[in-house]
């Protein structure tokens, strides 16, 4: 078990944002990270937004909020 924890702890050093930062280098690194991965981040956000929209349209949440009887809620 300890060996797995050490492996997990060492793997963070391979992350693209891992290094010492001051504010300027941190913002620059985040900007480069975002620029390099813009399409996948955008597509993921779009799909998640679309999925949440469909989820909220499937259920009438305003009707659920007006229910007061616990049996009716089930």
mmCIF file of N, CA and C in Angstrom:
data_model
loop_
_atom_site.group_PDB
_atom_site.id
_atom_site.type_symbol
_atom_site.label_atom_id
_atom_site.label_comp_id
_atom_site.label_asym_id
_atom_site.label_seq_id
_atom_site.Cartn_x
_atom_site.Cartn_y
_atom_site.Cartn_z
ATOM 1 N N UNK A 1 0.831 -1.196 0.000
ATOM 2 C CA UNK A 1 0.000 0.000 0.000
ATOM 3 C C UNK A 1 0.872 1.254 0.000
ATOM 4 N N UNK A 2 1.911 1.246 0.784
ATOM 5 C CA UNK A 2 2.793 2.400 0.833
ATOM 6 C C UNK A 2 3.454 2.642 -0.524
ATOM 7 N N UNK A 3 3.777 1.588 -1.200
ATOM 8 C CA UNK A 3 4.405 1.722 -2.506
ATOM 9 C C UNK A 3 3.482 2.442 -3.493
ATOM 10 N N UNK A 4 2.184 2.140 -3.447
ATOM 11 C CA UNK A 4 1.228 2.817 -4.323
ATOM 12 C C UNK A 4 1.130 4.297 -3.999
ATOM 13 N N UNK A 5 1.168 4.634 -2.710
ATOM 14 C CA UNK A 5 1.103 6.042 -2.319
ATOM 15 C C UNK A 5 2.314 6.800 -2.829
ATOM 16 N N UNK A 6 3.473 6.181 -2.771
ATOM 17 C CA UNK A 6 4.683 6.834 -3.261
ATOM 18 C C UNK A 6 4.587 7.041 -4.768
ATOM 19 N N UNK A 7 4.084 6.063 -5.477
ATOM 20 C CA UNK A 7 3.919 6.186 -6.923
ATOM 21 C C UNK A 7 2.970 7.327 -7.257
ATOM 22 N N UNK A 8 1.868 7.422 -6.531
ATOM 23 C CA UNK A 8 0.904 8.496 -6.769
ATOM 24 C C UNK A 8 1.529 9.843 -6.442
ATOM 25 N N UNK A 9 2.268 9.926 -5.362
ATOM 26 C CA UNK A 9 2.892 11.187 -4.976
ATOM 27 C C UNK A 9 3.962 11.614 -5.980
ATOM 28 N N UNK A 10 4.653 10.692 -6.605
ATOM 29 C CA UNK A 10 5.676 11.042 -7.584
ATOM 30 C C UNK A 10 5.077 11.409 -8.934
ATOM 31 N N UNK A 11 3.880 10.959 -9.222
ATOM 32 C CA UNK A 11 3.290 11.206 -10.537
ATOM 33 C C UNK A 11 2.876 12.660 -10.739
ATOM 34 N N UNK A 12 2.673 13.426 -9.662
ATOM 35 C CA UNK A 12 2.262 14.817 -9.849
ATOM 36 C C UNK A 12 3.372 15.647 -10.474
ATOM 37 N N UNK A 13 4.619 15.222 -10.348
ATOM 38 C CA UNK A 13 5.720 15.991 -10.928
ATOM 39 C C UNK A 13 5.724 15.936 -12.453
ATOM 40 N N UNK A 14 4.968 15.036 -13.047
ATOM 41 C CA UNK A 14 4.884 14.988 -14.508
ATOM 42 C C UNK A 14 3.741 15.847 -15.047
ATOM 43 N N UNK A 15 2.967 16.483 -14.162
ATOM 44 C CA UNK A 15 1.861 17.337 -14.595
ATOM 45 C C UNK A 15 2.418 18.566 -15.310
ATOM 46 N N UNK A 16 1.767 19.033 -16.402
ATOM 47 C CA UNK A 16 2.303 20.159 -17.170
ATOM 48 C C UNK A 16 2.378 21.472 -16.393
ATOM 49 N N UNK A 17 1.600 21.628 -15.343
ATOM 50 C CA UNK A 17 1.637 22.878 -14.572
ATOM 51 C C UNK A 17 2.547 22.792 -13.348
ATOM 52 N N UNK A 18 3.245 21.650 -13.165
ATOM 53 C CA UNK A 18 4.080 21.473 -11.984
ATOM 54 C C UNK A 18 5.421 22.174 -12.167
ATOM 55 N N UNK A 19 5.701 23.161 -11.351
ATOM 56 C CA UNK A 19 6.996 23.824 -11.182
ATOM 57 C C UNK A 19 6.796 24.971 -10.209
ATOM 58 N N UNK A 20 7.888 25.587 -9.792
ATOM 59 C CA UNK A 20 7.766 26.744 -8.908
ATOM 60 C C UNK A 20 7.215 27.918 -9.711
ATOM 61 N N UNK A 21 6.285 28.646 -9.105
ATOM 62 C CA UNK A 21 5.643 29.754 -9.807
ATOM 63 C C UNK A 21 5.643 31.007 -8.946
ATOM 64 N N UNK A 22 5.771 32.143 -9.603
ATOM 65 C CA UNK A 22 5.336 33.395 -9.020
ATOM 66 C C UNK A 22 4.033 33.738 -9.750
ATOM 67 N N UNK A 23 3.424 34.838 -9.450
ATOM 68 C CA UNK A 23 2.119 35.152 -10.038
ATOM 69 C C UNK A 23 2.185 35.231 -11.563
ATOM 70 N N UNK A 24 3.214 35.882 -12.074
ATOM 71 C CA UNK A 24 3.334 36.046 -13.523
ATOM 72 C C UNK A 24 3.538 34.707 -14.228
ATOM 73 N N UNK A 25 4.411 33.871 -13.699
ATOM 74 C CA UNK A 25 4.651 32.577 -14.351
ATOM 75 C C UNK A 25 3.448 31.649 -14.193
ATOM 76 N N UNK A 26 2.723 31.768 -13.078
ATOM 77 C CA UNK A 26 1.525 30.942 -12.889
ATOM 78 C C UNK A 26 0.454 31.321 -13.903
ATOM 79 N N UNK A 27 0.226 32.612 -14.087
ATOM 80 C CA UNK A 27 -0.772 33.056 -15.063
ATOM 81 C C UNK A 27 -0.346 32.682 -16.480
ATOM 82 N N UNK A 28 0.937 32.810 -16.766
ATOM 83 C CA UNK A 28 1.447 32.442 -18.082
ATOM 84 C C UNK A 28 1.292 30.946 -18.331
ATOM 85 N N UNK A 29 1.601 30.126 -17.325
ATOM 86 C CA UNK A 29 1.472 28.673 -17.465
ATOM 87 C C UNK A 29 0.009 28.271 -17.638
ATOM 88 N N UNK A 30 -0.891 28.909 -16.882
ATOM 89 C CA UNK A 30 -2.313 28.607 -17.035
ATOM 90 C C UNK A 30 -2.821 29.010 -18.417
ATOM 91 N N UNK A 31 -2.352 30.159 -18.905
ATOM 92 C CA UNK A 31 -2.767 30.605 -20.230
ATOM 93 C C UNK A 31 -2.286 29.635 -21.310
ATOM 94 N N UNK A 32 -1.039 29.187 -21.214
ATOM 95 C CA UNK A 32 -0.511 28.232 -22.195
ATOM 96 C C UNK A 32 -1.260 26.901 -22.101
ATOM 97 N N UNK A 33 -1.541 26.463 -20.884
ATOM 98 C CA UNK A 33 -2.294 25.220 -20.673
ATOM 99 C C UNK A 33 -3.665 25.328 -21.329
ATOM 100 N N UNK A 34 -4.326 26.462 -21.137
ATOM 101 C CA UNK A 34 -5.653 26.688 -21.717
ATOM 102 C C UNK A 34 -5.576 26.772 -23.239
ATOM 103 N N UNK A 35 -4.584 27.497 -23.752
ATOM 104 C CA UNK A 35 -4.451 27.643 -25.209
ATOM 105 C C UNK A 35 -4.182 26.321 -25.899
ATOM 106 N N UNK A 36 -3.340 25.490 -25.285
ATOM 107 C CA UNK A 36 -3.002 24.207 -25.892
ATOM 108 C C UNK A 36 -4.178 23.237 -25.873
ATOM 109 N N UNK A 37 -5.052 23.375 -24.892
ATOM 110 C CA UNK A 37 -6.149 22.422 -24.729
ATOM 111 C C UNK A 37 -7.519 23.070 -24.924
ATOM 112 N N UNK A 38 -7.570 24.166 -25.680
ATOM 113 C CA UNK A 38 -8.807 24.922 -25.816
ATOM 114 C C UNK A 38 -9.947 24.077 -26.370
ATOM 115 N N UNK A 39 -9.711 23.370 -27.466
ATOM 116 C CA UNK A 39 -10.799 22.633 -28.122
ATOM 117 C C UNK A 39 -11.385 21.560 -27.217
ATOM 118 N N UNK A 40 -10.546 20.784 -26.559
ATOM 119 C CA UNK A 40 -11.082 19.721 -25.702
ATOM 120 C C UNK A 40 -11.816 20.319 -24.503
ATOM 121 N N UNK A 41 -11.310 21.423 -23.951
ATOM 122 C CA UNK A 41 -11.998 22.076 -22.839
ATOM 123 C C UNK A 41 -13.331 22.665 -23.301
ATOM 124 N N UNK A 42 -13.340 23.287 -24.471
ATOM 125 C CA UNK A 42 -14.557 23.887 -25.001
ATOM 126 C C UNK A 42 -15.601 22.824 -25.306
ATOM 127 N N UNK A 43 -15.190 21.758 -25.982
ATOM 128 C CA UNK A 43 -16.128 20.691 -26.346
ATOM 129 C C UNK A 43 -16.678 20.018 -25.095
ATOM 130 N N UNK A 44 -15.818 19.769 -24.108
ATOM 131 C CA UNK A 44 -16.268 19.157 -22.859
ATOM 132 C C UNK A 44 -17.280 20.052 -22.151
ATOM 133 N N UNK A 45 -16.986 21.347 -22.068
ATOM 134 C CA UNK A 45 -17.911 22.280 -21.425
ATOM 135 C C UNK A 45 -19.233 22.352 -22.189
ATOM 136 N N UNK A 46 -19.169 22.348 -23.512
ATOM 137 C CA UNK A 46 -20.382 22.401 -24.324
ATOM 138 C C UNK A 46 -21.232 21.153 -24.120
ATOM 139 N N UNK A 47 -20.605 19.989 -24.137
ATOM 140 C CA UNK A 47 -21.343 18.735 -23.949
ATOM 141 C C UNK A 47 -21.954 18.678 -22.555
ATOM 142 N N UNK A 48 -21.202 19.078 -21.535
ATOM 143 C CA UNK A 48 -21.731 19.068 -20.172
ATOM 144 C C UNK A 48 -22.885 20.061 -20.025
ATOM 145 N N UNK A 49 -22.756 21.229 -20.631
ATOM 146 C CA UNK A 49 -23.835 22.217 -20.582
ATOM 147 C C UNK A 49 -25.083 21.691 -21.283
ATOM 148 N N UNK A 50 -24.898 21.084 -22.435
ATOM 149 C CA UNK A 50 -26.017 20.503 -23.178
ATOM 150 C C UNK A 50 -26.661 19.373 -22.379
ATOM 151 N N UNK A 51 -25.842 18.548 -21.750
ATOM 152 C CA UNK A 51 -26.361 17.449 -20.930
ATOM 153 C C UNK A 51 -27.153 17.952 -19.737
ATOM 154 N N UNK A 52 -26.654 18.978 -19.070
ATOM 155 C CA UNK A 52 -27.378 19.541 -17.930
ATOM 156 C C UNK A 52 -28.681 20.186 -18.379
ATOM 157 N N UNK A 53 -28.668 20.824 -19.546
ATOM 158 C CA UNK A 53 -29.892 21.424 -20.078
ATOM 159 C C UNK A 53 -30.936 20.345 -20.345
ATOM 160 N N UNK A 54 -30.519 19.244 -20.957
ATOM 161 C CA UNK A 54 -31.453 18.140 -21.209
ATOM 162 C C UNK A 54 -31.971 17.546 -19.907
ATOM 163 N N UNK A 55 -31.087 17.408 -18.932
ATOM 164 C CA UNK A 55 -31.482 16.861 -17.638
ATOM 165 C C UNK A 55 -32.529 17.738 -16.969
ATOM 166 N N UNK A 56 -32.332 19.048 -16.989
ATOM 167 C CA UNK A 56 -33.299 19.940 -16.345
ATOM 168 C C UNK A 56 -34.598 20.024 -17.137
ATOM 169 N N UNK A 57 -34.550 19.820 -18.441
ATOM 170 C CA UNK A 57 -35.784 19.819 -19.228
ATOM 171 C C UNK A 57 -36.596 18.545 -19.015
ATOM 172 N N UNK A 58 -35.923 17.445 -18.691
ATOM 173 C CA UNK A 58 -36.627 16.180 -18.471
ATOM 174 C C UNK A 58 -37.490 16.221 -17.215
ATOM 175 N N UNK A 59 -37.060 16.979 -16.216
ATOM 176 C CA UNK A 59 -37.787 17.064 -14.955
ATOM 177 C C UNK A 59 -38.292 18.480 -14.780
ATOM 178 N N UNK A 60 -39.549 18.612 -14.363
ATOM 179 C CA UNK A 60 -40.112 19.934 -14.110
ATOM 180 C C UNK A 60 -39.787 20.307 -12.665
ATOM 181 N N UNK A 61 -38.660 20.989 -12.475
ATOM 182 C CA UNK A 61 -38.200 21.290 -11.129
ATOM 183 C C UNK A 61 -39.117 22.268 -10.404
ATOM 184 N N UNK A 62 -39.788 23.153 -11.124
ATOM 185 C CA UNK A 62 -40.711 24.072 -10.453
ATOM 186 C C UNK A 62 -41.879 23.306 -9.847
ATOM 187 N N UNK A 63 -42.327 22.252 -10.519
ATOM 188 C CA UNK A 63 -43.399 21.421 -9.963
ATOM 189 C C UNK A 63 -42.899 20.649 -8.740
ATOM 190 N N UNK A 64 -41.678 20.154 -8.807
ATOM 191 C CA UNK A 64 -41.116 19.424 -7.667
ATOM 192 C C UNK A 64 -40.954 20.325 -6.444
ATOM 193 N N UNK A 65 -40.647 21.600 -6.665
ATOM 194 C CA UNK A 65 -40.463 22.518 -5.545
ATOM 195 C C UNK A 65 -41.785 22.846 -4.866
ATOM 196 N N UNK A 66 -42.897 22.717 -5.559
ATOM 197 C CA UNK A 66 -44.203 23.021 -4.985
ATOM 198 C C UNK A 66 -44.805 21.846 -4.232
ATOM 199 N N UNK A 67 -44.221 20.667 -4.335
ATOM 200 C CA UNK A 67 -44.738 19.501 -3.627
ATOM 201 C C UNK A 67 -44.441 19.626 -2.137
ATOM 202 N N UNK A 68 -45.444 19.330 -1.319
ATOM 203 C CA UNK A 68 -45.250 19.378 0.128
ATOM 204 C C UNK A 68 -45.483 18.031 0.782
ATOM 205 N N UNK A 69 -46.181 17.140 0.104
ATOM 206 C CA UNK A 69 -46.483 15.824 0.651
ATOM 207 C C UNK A 69 -45.311 14.878 0.369
ATOM 208 N N UNK A 70 -44.676 14.331 1.422
ATOM 209 C CA UNK A 70 -43.527 13.439 1.200
ATOM 210 C C UNK A 70 -43.864 12.209 0.365
ATOM 211 N N UNK A 71 -45.072 11.673 0.502
ATOM 212 C CA UNK A 71 -45.468 10.502 -0.279
ATOM 213 C C UNK A 71 -45.582 10.877 -1.755
ATOM 214 N N UNK A 72 -46.087 12.074 -2.021
ATOM 215 C CA UNK A 72 -46.228 12.534 -3.397
ATOM 216 C C UNK A 72 -44.857 12.759 -4.048
ATOM 217 N N UNK A 73 -43.867 13.109 -3.242
ATOM 218 C CA UNK A 73 -42.518 13.318 -3.765
ATOM 219 C C UNK A 73 -41.915 12.026 -4.284
ATOM 220 N N UNK A 74 -42.282 10.908 -3.656
ATOM 221 C CA UNK A 74 -41.735 9.623 -4.084
ATOM 222 C C UNK A 74 -42.417 9.187 -5.339
#
